[in-house]
């Protein structure tokens, strides 16, 4: 019987020989993970058998990289993958765990209910704590904080997180709250902002979270951004980063000059209406570019010039900006293309 394909998409993977991280097309079946250099390749670059494999998440082998998970085979070979955002990692982890469990028990793969409850069970559920923490009325309040000659937007102090955990009964005392906050940080639900919190997180200590007013953090899927000071101007206003994140993920993008296609991570923000794109292997410090979406036209297309030459076909769409610049993108599936077009169209009409 042919293996059942469970999930597929772009992930960043560390090379097994060289220490380079590259974006690959990854396919999870019920008995193995295959990875390809390109989505259109017929033969995989490699295969990871899941029978007897162990999954490690969060993986703290690379303190400067977030959202990494590790799969260790029965032959003690380690394979490291990195997701581009929190929701994506959670979906992959959930399905890989289920696939390994089914292989161990001899059962066929079947997804459990995807409904989430924000009610905490007896053992701490970090996802549930995170949902409660983000509640606009009763959760941790996001603030604008000026520190270290920079302006941090949509962030909060480390001691505020501990205060909230204790006051809401999620931790009995500050020491227990610190351990819980460290779990939220290492699992990728919280991110460090500013030198103090980043230095502590990168040291990889048992308590990587800092319970201080000077240590700043932000929600992984928030609209966080930082404004820096310049010698020429008092403040560099990064207006285009102010909007809340509406959608994020990897897409294939055609370059304007060479017309080649590369995988980029896209983050769509509203009000102001911008979509930024990044090299998925290098994080989100510096975007490669941005598209101002106000007044743009977004449509599905069946043909793109030079696409066939680069073996790019299907699930294509186009963004035409108000100043008539054309951007060609490819989603992984028909459904994903539909969702991206719908989200971008909405932002282009309502955002500034």
CSV table of C-alpha atoms in Angstrom, one decimal:
chain,number,residue,atom,x,y,z
A,1,UNK,CA,0.0,0.0,0.0
A,2,UNK,CA,1.3,3.5,-0.9
A,3,UNK,CA,2.1,5.8,2.0
A,4,UNK,CA,-0.5,8.4,2.8
A,5,UNK,CA,0.6,12.0,2.3
A,6,UNK,CA,-0.3,13.9,5.5
A,7,UNK,CA,1.2,17.3,5.1
A,8,UNK,CA,3.5,19.2,2.7
A,9,UNK,CA,5.0,22.6,2.5
A,10,UNK,CA,8.2,24.7,2.8
A,11,UNK,CA,10.4,24.4,5.8
A,12,UNK,CA,14.0,25.5,6.5
A,13,UNK,CA,16.3,22.5,7.0
A,14,UNK,CA,19.9,22.3,8.3
A,15,UNK,CA,22.2,20.3,6.0
A,16,UNK,CA,23.4,17.0,7.4
A,17,UNK,CA,27.0,17.5,6.1
A,18,UNK,CA,27.4,21.3,5.9
A,19,UNK,CA,26.0,23.6,8.5
A,20,UNK,CA,24.0,25.7,6.0
A,21,UNK,CA,20.2,26.1,6.4
A,22,UNK,CA,18.1,25.9,3.2
A,23,UNK,CA,14.5,26.1,2.3
A,24,UNK,CA,13.2,22.8,1.1
A,25,UNK,CA,9.9,21.3,0.0
A,26,UNK,CA,9.0,18.8,2.7
A,27,UNK,CA,6.4,16.0,2.5
A,28,UNK,CA,5.2,14.1,5.6
A,29,UNK,CA,3.8,10.7,4.9
A,30,UNK,CA,2.5,8.2,7.5
A,31,UNK,CA,5.8,6.4,7.7
A,32,UNK,CA,8.5,8.9,6.6
A,33,UNK,CA,9.4,12.5,5.8
A,34,UNK,CA,10.8,13.3,2.3
A,35,UNK,CA,12.4,16.6,1.4
A,36,UNK,CA,13.0,18.0,-2.1
A,37,UNK,CA,15.1,20.9,-3.4
A,38,UNK,CA,12.1,22.1,-5.4
A,39,UNK,CA,8.4,21.4,-5.2
A,40,UNK,CA,8.5,20.2,-8.8
A,41,UNK,CA,11.3,17.7,-8.3
A,42,UNK,CA,10.3,14.0,-8.7
A,43,UNK,CA,13.1,12.5,-6.7
A,44,UNK,CA,13.7,13.6,-3.1
A,45,UNK,CA,17.0,14.8,-1.8
A,46,UNK,CA,16.5,12.6,1.3
A,47,UNK,CA,14.1,10.6,3.4
A,48,UNK,CA,13.7,10.3,7.2
A,49,UNK,CA,12.0,7.1,8.4
A,50,UNK,CA,9.7,7.8,11.3
A,51,UNK,CA,9.4,4.3,12.8
A,52,UNK,CA,11.2,4.5,16.1
A,53,UNK,CA,12.1,8.2,15.6
A,54,UNK,CA,12.1,10.7,18.4
A,55,UNK,CA,10.8,14.3,18.1
A,56,UNK,CA,12.4,17.1,20.1
A,57,UNK,CA,10.5,20.4,20.5
A,58,UNK,CA,11.4,23.0,21.4
A,59,UNK,CA,15.0,22.3,20.1
A,60,UNK,CA,17.5,24.5,21.9
A,61,UNK,CA,20.6,23.3,20.0
A,62,UNK,CA,20.6,26.7,18.1
A,63,UNK,CA,19.8,29.5,20.6
A,64,UNK,CA,19.8,32.2,17.9
A,65,UNK,CA,17.2,30.4,15.9
A,66,UNK,CA,13.5,30.1,16.9
A,67,UNK,CA,10.8,27.6,16.0
A,68,UNK,CA,13.3,24.7,15.4
A,69,UNK,CA,12.4,21.1,16.0
A,70,UNK,CA,14.6,18.0,15.7
A,71,UNK,CA,13.9,14.5,14.5
A,72,UNK,CA,16.3,11.7,15.6
A,73,UNK,CA,16.1,8.4,13.8
A,74,UNK,CA,16.8,5.0,15.2
A,75,UNK,CA,20.3,5.3,13.7
A,76,UNK,CA,20.9,8.4,15.9
A,77,UNK,CA,20.9,10.7,13.0
A,78,UNK,CA,19.6,14.2,13.8
A,79,UNK,CA,17.6,16.2,11.4
A,80,UNK,CA,16.8,19.9,12.2
A,81,UNK,CA,13.8,21.8,10.7
A,82,UNK,CA,12.7,25.4,11.2
A,83,UNK,CA,9.2,26.7,10.6
A,84,UNK,CA,8.6,30.3,9.5
A,85,UNK,CA,5.9,31.1,12.1
A,86,UNK,CA,4.4,29.6,15.2
A,87,UNK,CA,1.1,28.3,13.8
A,88,UNK,CA,3.0,26.5,11.0
A,89,UNK,CA,5.4,24.8,13.5
A,90,UNK,CA,2.5,23.7,15.7
A,91,UNK,CA,0.7,22.0,12.8
A,92,UNK,CA,3.9,20.1,11.7
A,93,UNK,CA,4.7,19.0,15.2
A,94,UNK,CA,1.1,17.8,15.8
A,95,UNK,CA,1.1,15.7,12.7
A,96,UNK,CA,4.6,14.3,13.1
A,97,UNK,CA,3.8,13.3,16.7
A,98,UNK,CA,0.7,11.6,15.5
A,99,UNK,CA,2.4,9.7,12.7
A,100,UNK,CA,5.1,8.4,15.0
A,101,UNK,CA,2.5,7.4,17.6
A,102,UNK,CA,0.5,5.5,15.0
A,103,UNK,CA,3.6,3.7,13.7
A,104,UNK,CA,4.4,2.6,17.3
A,105,UNK,CA,0.8,1.3,18.0
A,106,UNK,CA,0.3,-0.2,14.5
A,107,UNK,CA,-2.7,2.1,13.8
A,108,UNK,CA,-3.5,4.1,10.7
A,109,UNK,CA,-2.9,7.8,10.8
A,110,UNK,CA,-6.0,9.8,11.7
A,111,UNK,CA,-6.0,13.4,12.9
A,112,UNK,CA,-7.5,14.2,16.3
A,113,UNK,CA,-10.0,17.0,16.6
A,114,UNK,CA,-8.4,20.4,15.9
A,115,UNK,CA,-10.7,22.3,18.3
A,116,UNK,CA,-8.8,24.2,20.9
A,117,UNK,CA,-9.9,24.9,24.4
A,118,UNK,CA,-8.5,27.7,26.5
A,119,UNK,CA,-9.3,25.7,29.7
A,120,UNK,CA,-6.1,24.5,31.3
A,121,UNK,CA,-5.8,20.8,32.1
A,122,UNK,CA,-4.0,19.4,35.2
A,123,UNK,CA,-0.7,19.4,33.3
A,124,UNK,CA,0.2,22.9,32.0
A,125,UNK,CA,-0.9,23.5,28.4
A,126,UNK,CA,1.3,26.3,27.0
A,127,UNK,CA,-1.0,26.9,24.0
A,128,UNK,CA,-3.9,27.5,26.3
A,129,UNK,CA,-1.9,29.9,28.5
A,130,UNK,CA,-0.8,31.8,25.4
A,131,UNK,CA,-4.4,32.2,24.2
A,132,UNK,CA,-5.4,33.6,27.6
A,133,UNK,CA,-2.4,35.8,27.8
A,134,UNK,CA,-3.3,37.4,24.5
A,135,UNK,CA,-6.9,38.2,25.5
A,136,UNK,CA,-7.4,41.9,24.8
A,137,UNK,CA,-9.5,42.5,28.0
A,138,UNK,CA,-7.9,40.2,30.6
A,139,UNK,CA,-4.5,39.3,29.2
A,140,UNK,CA,-1.0,41.0,29.1
A,141,UNK,CA,-1.3,44.5,27.7
A,142,UNK,CA,0.9,45.4,24.7
A,143,UNK,CA,2.7,48.8,25.1
A,144,UNK,CA,5.0,51.2,23.3
A,145,UNK,CA,8.3,51.4,25.3
A,146,UNK,CA,11.3,53.7,24.7
A,147,UNK,CA,14.6,52.1,25.7
A,148,UNK,CA,18.2,51.9,24.5
A,149,UNK,CA,17.6,54.8,22.1
A,150,UNK,CA,14.9,52.7,20.4
A,151,UNK,CA,11.1,52.6,20.4
A,152,UNK,CA,9.6,49.1,20.9
A,153,UNK,CA,6.0,48.7,19.7
A,154,UNK,CA,3.6,46.0,20.8
A,155,UNK,CA,5.8,44.7,23.6
A,156,UNK,CA,5.7,44.2,27.4
A,157,UNK,CA,8.1,43.7,30.3
A,158,UNK,CA,9.2,40.4,31.6
A,159,UNK,CA,8.0,41.2,35.2
A,160,UNK,CA,4.6,42.0,33.7
A,161,UNK,CA,4.3,38.4,32.3
A,162,UNK,CA,5.2,36.9,35.7
A,163,UNK,CA,2.7,39.3,37.5
A,164,UNK,CA,0.0,38.1,35.1
A,165,UNK,CA,0.8,34.4,35.5
A,166,UNK,CA,0.7,34.7,39.3
A,167,UNK,CA,-2.4,36.9,39.5
A,168,UNK,CA,-4.4,34.6,37.1
A,169,UNK,CA,-3.5,31.5,39.1
A,170,UNK,CA,-1.3,29.9,36.4
A,171,UNK,CA,1.7,29.9,38.7
A,172,UNK,CA,1.7,29.7,42.6
A,173,UNK,CA,4.7,32.0,42.9
A,174,UNK,CA,7.2,34.0,40.9
A,175,UNK,CA,9.7,31.2,40.7
A,176,UNK,CA,7.1,28.9,39.2
A,177,UNK,CA,5.9,31.7,37.0
A,178,UNK,CA,9.5,32.1,35.7
A,179,UNK,CA,9.7,28.5,34.7
A,180,UNK,CA,6.4,28.7,32.9
A,181,UNK,CA,7.4,31.9,31.1
A,182,UNK,CA,10.7,30.2,30.1
A,183,UNK,CA,8.6,27.4,28.6
A,184,UNK,CA,6.5,29.9,26.6
A,185,UNK,CA,9.7,31.5,25.4
A,186,UNK,CA,11.5,28.3,24.4
A,187,UNK,CA,8.4,27.0,22.6
A,188,UNK,CA,8.3,30.2,20.5
A,189,UNK,CA,5.0,31.6,21.9
A,190,UNK,CA,6.9,34.6,23.3
A,191,UNK,CA,9.9,36.3,21.6
A,192,UNK,CA,12.7,38.4,23.1
A,193,UNK,CA,13.0,42.1,22.2
A,194,UNK,CA,16.0,44.2,23.3
A,195,UNK,CA,19.5,43.3,24.3
A,196,UNK,CA,18.8,42.1,27.9
A,197,UNK,CA,16.1,39.6,27.0
A,198,UNK,CA,17.9,38.4,23.9
A,199,UNK,CA,21.2,37.8,25.7
A,200,UNK,CA,19.4,35.7,28.3
A,201,UNK,CA,17.5,33.7,25.7
A,202,UNK,CA,20.7,33.0,23.7
A,203,UNK,CA,22.6,31.7,26.7
A,204,UNK,CA,20.2,28.7,26.8
A,205,UNK,CA,20.0,28.6,30.6
A,206,UNK,CA,17.3,26.7,32.4
A,207,UNK,CA,15.5,30.0,33.1
A,208,UNK,CA,16.1,32.0,29.9
A,209,UNK,CA,13.3,34.4,30.8
A,210,UNK,CA,14.1,37.6,32.7
A,211,UNK,CA,11.8,38.8,35.4
A,212,UNK,CA,12.7,42.5,35.1
A,213,UNK,CA,11.1,45.7,33.9
A,214,UNK,CA,14.0,46.3,31.5
A,215,UNK,CA,13.6,42.9,29.8
A,216,UNK,CA,11.2,43.3,26.9
A,217,UNK,CA,9.2,40.6,25.1
A,218,UNK,CA,6.4,40.3,22.5
A,219,UNK,CA,3.8,37.8,21.3
A,220,UNK,CA,5.1,35.7,18.4
A,221,UNK,CA,2.2,36.6,16.1
A,222,UNK,CA,1.8,40.2,17.1
A,223,UNK,CA,2.5,43.4,15.1
A,224,UNK,CA,5.8,44.0,17.0
A,225,UNK,CA,8.4,46.3,15.4
A,226,UNK,CA,11.2,48.5,16.6
A,227,UNK,CA,12.0,52.1,15.6
A,228,UNK,CA,15.6,53.2,15.9
A,229,UNK,CA,17.2,56.6,16.2
A,230,UNK,CA,19.3,58.2,13.5
A,231,UNK,CA,22.1,60.9,13.4
A,232,UNK,CA,20.3,62.6,10.6
A,233,UNK,CA,16.7,62.4,12.0
A,234,UNK,CA,15.4,62.1,15.5
A,235,UNK,CA,13.4,59.0,14.7
A,236,UNK,CA,13.2,56.7,11.8
A,237,UNK,CA,9.4,56.0,11.6
A,238,UNK,CA,8.8,52.6,10.3
A,239,UNK,CA,5.2,53.3,9.5
A,240,UNK,CA,4.8,50.3,7.3
A,241,UNK,CA,5.4,47.9,10.2
A,242,UNK,CA,2.7,49.3,12.4
A,243,UNK,CA,-0.1,47.1,11.2
A,244,UNK,CA,-1.2,43.9,12.9
A,245,UNK,CA,-0.1,40.7,11.2
A,246,UNK,CA,-3.0,39.3,9.1
A,247,UNK,CA,-1.3,36.3,7.5
A,248,UNK,CA,2.2,34.9,7.0
A,249,UNK,CA,3.9,32.0,5.3
A,250,UNK,CA,6.1,31.0,2.4
A,251,UNK,CA,5.4,31.6,-1.2
A,252,UNK,CA,7.5,31.3,-4.4
A,253,UNK,CA,8.3,34.8,-5.8
A,254,UNK,CA,9.6,35.8,-9.2
A,255,UNK,CA,12.5,38.2,-9.2
A,256,UNK,CA,12.2,41.4,-11.2
A,257,UNK,CA,15.6,41.4,-12.8
A,258,UNK,CA,16.6,37.8,-13.5
A,259,UNK,CA,13.1,36.5,-13.5
A,260,UNK,CA,14.2,33.5,-11.4
A,261,UNK,CA,11.9,32.1,-8.7
A,262,UNK,CA,12.8,31.8,-5.0
A,263,UNK,CA,11.0,30.9,-1.8
A,264,UNK,CA,10.4,33.9,0.4
A,265,UNK,CA,8.6,34.3,3.7
A,266,UNK,CA,5.8,36.8,3.4
A,267,UNK,CA,4.1,38.8,6.3
A,268,UNK,CA,0.9,40.6,5.5
A,269,UNK,CA,0.0,43.6,7.7
A,270,UNK,CA,-3.0,45.8,7.7
A,271,UNK,CA,-3.4,49.6,8.4
A,272,UNK,CA,-1.1,50.5,6.8
A,273,UNK,CA,-1.5,47.9,4.1
A,274,UNK,CA,1.9,46.3,3.4
A,275,UNK,CA,3.3,42.9,2.7
A,276,UNK,CA,7.0,42.3,3.5
A,277,UNK,CA,9.1,39.5,2.2
A,278,UNK,CA,12.2,37.9,3.8
A,279,UNK,CA,14.8,35.2,3.2
A,280,UNK,CA,13.3,32.4,5.4
A,281,UNK,CA,16.8,31.3,6.4
A,282,UNK,CA,17.8,34.6,7.9
A,283,UNK,CA,14.9,35.6,10.2
A,284,UNK,CA,12.9,38.8,10.2
A,285,UNK,CA,15.4,41.5,11.1
A,286,UNK,CA,15.7,42.9,7.6
A,287,UNK,CA,13.1,42.4,4.9
A,288,UNK,CA,14.3,42.0,1.3
A,289,UNK,CA,11.5,44.2,0.2
A,290,UNK,CA,7.9,45.4,0.7
A,291,UNK,CA,4.8,45.9,-1.4
A,292,UNK,CA,2.4,48.8,-0.6
A,293,UNK,CA,-1.0,47.2,-1.2
A,294,UNK,CA,-3.3,50.2,-1.0
A,295,UNK,CA,-5.2,50.4,-4.3
A,296,UNK,CA,-3.5,47.2,-5.6
A,297,UNK,CA,-5.2,44.7,-7.8
A,298,UNK,CA,-4.8,41.0,-6.9
A,299,UNK,CA,-5.9,38.2,-9.2
A,300,UNK,CA,-5.3,34.5,-9.9
A,301,UNK,CA,-3.4,33.9,-13.1
A,302,UNK,CA,-2.8,30.8,-15.2
A,303,UNK,CA,0.4,32.0,-17.0
A,304,UNK,CA,3.4,34.0,-16.0
A,305,UNK,CA,6.2,35.0,-18.5
A,306,UNK,CA,9.3,32.8,-18.1
A,307,UNK,CA,7.5,30.6,-15.5
A,308,UNK,CA,7.7,27.4,-17.6
A,309,UNK,CA,11.4,27.9,-18.1
A,310,UNK,CA,11.8,27.7,-14.3
A,311,UNK,CA,9.4,24.8,-13.9
A,312,UNK,CA,6.8,26.9,-12.1
A,313,UNK,CA,3.3,26.0,-12.9
A,314,UNK,CA,-0.1,26.2,-11.1
A,315,UNK,CA,-1.5,28.2,-8.1
A,316,UNK,CA,-0.1,31.4,-9.5
A,317,UNK,CA,-1.4,34.9,-8.6
A,318,UNK,CA,-0.4,38.5,-9.4
A,319,UNK,CA,-0.3,41.7,-7.4
A,320,UNK,CA,-0.4,44.9,-9.5
A,321,UNK,CA,0.3,48.0,-7.3
A,322,UNK,CA,-1.2,51.4,-7.7
A,323,UNK,CA,2.0,52.5,-9.5
A,324,UNK,CA,1.7,49.5,-11.9
A,325,UNK,CA,4.5,47.3,-10.6
A,326,UNK,CA,3.7,43.6,-11.2
A,327,UNK,CA,4.6,40.9,-8.7
A,328,UNK,CA,4.1,37.2,-9.5
A,329,UNK,CA,3.7,34.7,-6.7
A,330,UNK,CA,3.0,31.0,-6.4
A,331,UNK,CA,1.2,29.3,-3.5
A,332,UNK,CA,1.7,25.7,-2.6
A,333,UNK,CA,-2.0,24.7,-3.2
A,334,UNK,CA,-5.2,25.9,-4.8
A,335,UNK,CA,-6.7,26.5,-1.3
A,336,UNK,CA,-3.7,28.4,-0.1
A,337,UNK,CA,-3.7,30.7,-3.2
A,338,UNK,CA,-7.4,31.4,-2.6
A,339,UNK,CA,-6.7,32.3,1.1
A,340,UNK,CA,-3.8,34.6,0.2
A,341,UNK,CA,-5.7,36.4,-2.5
A,342,UNK,CA,-8.7,36.9,-0.2
A,343,UNK,CA,-6.5,38.3,2.6
A,344,UNK,CA,-4.5,40.6,0.4
A,345,UNK,CA,-7.6,41.9,-1.3
A,346,UNK,CA,-9.2,42.7,2.0
A,347,UNK,CA,-6.1,44.6,3.3
A,348,UNK,CA,-5.7,46.5,0.0
A,349,UNK,CA,-9.2,47.9,0.3
A,350,UNK,CA,-9.3,48.7,4.1
A,351,UNK,CA,-5.7,49.5,4.9
A,352,UNK,CA,-4.0,52.9,4.4
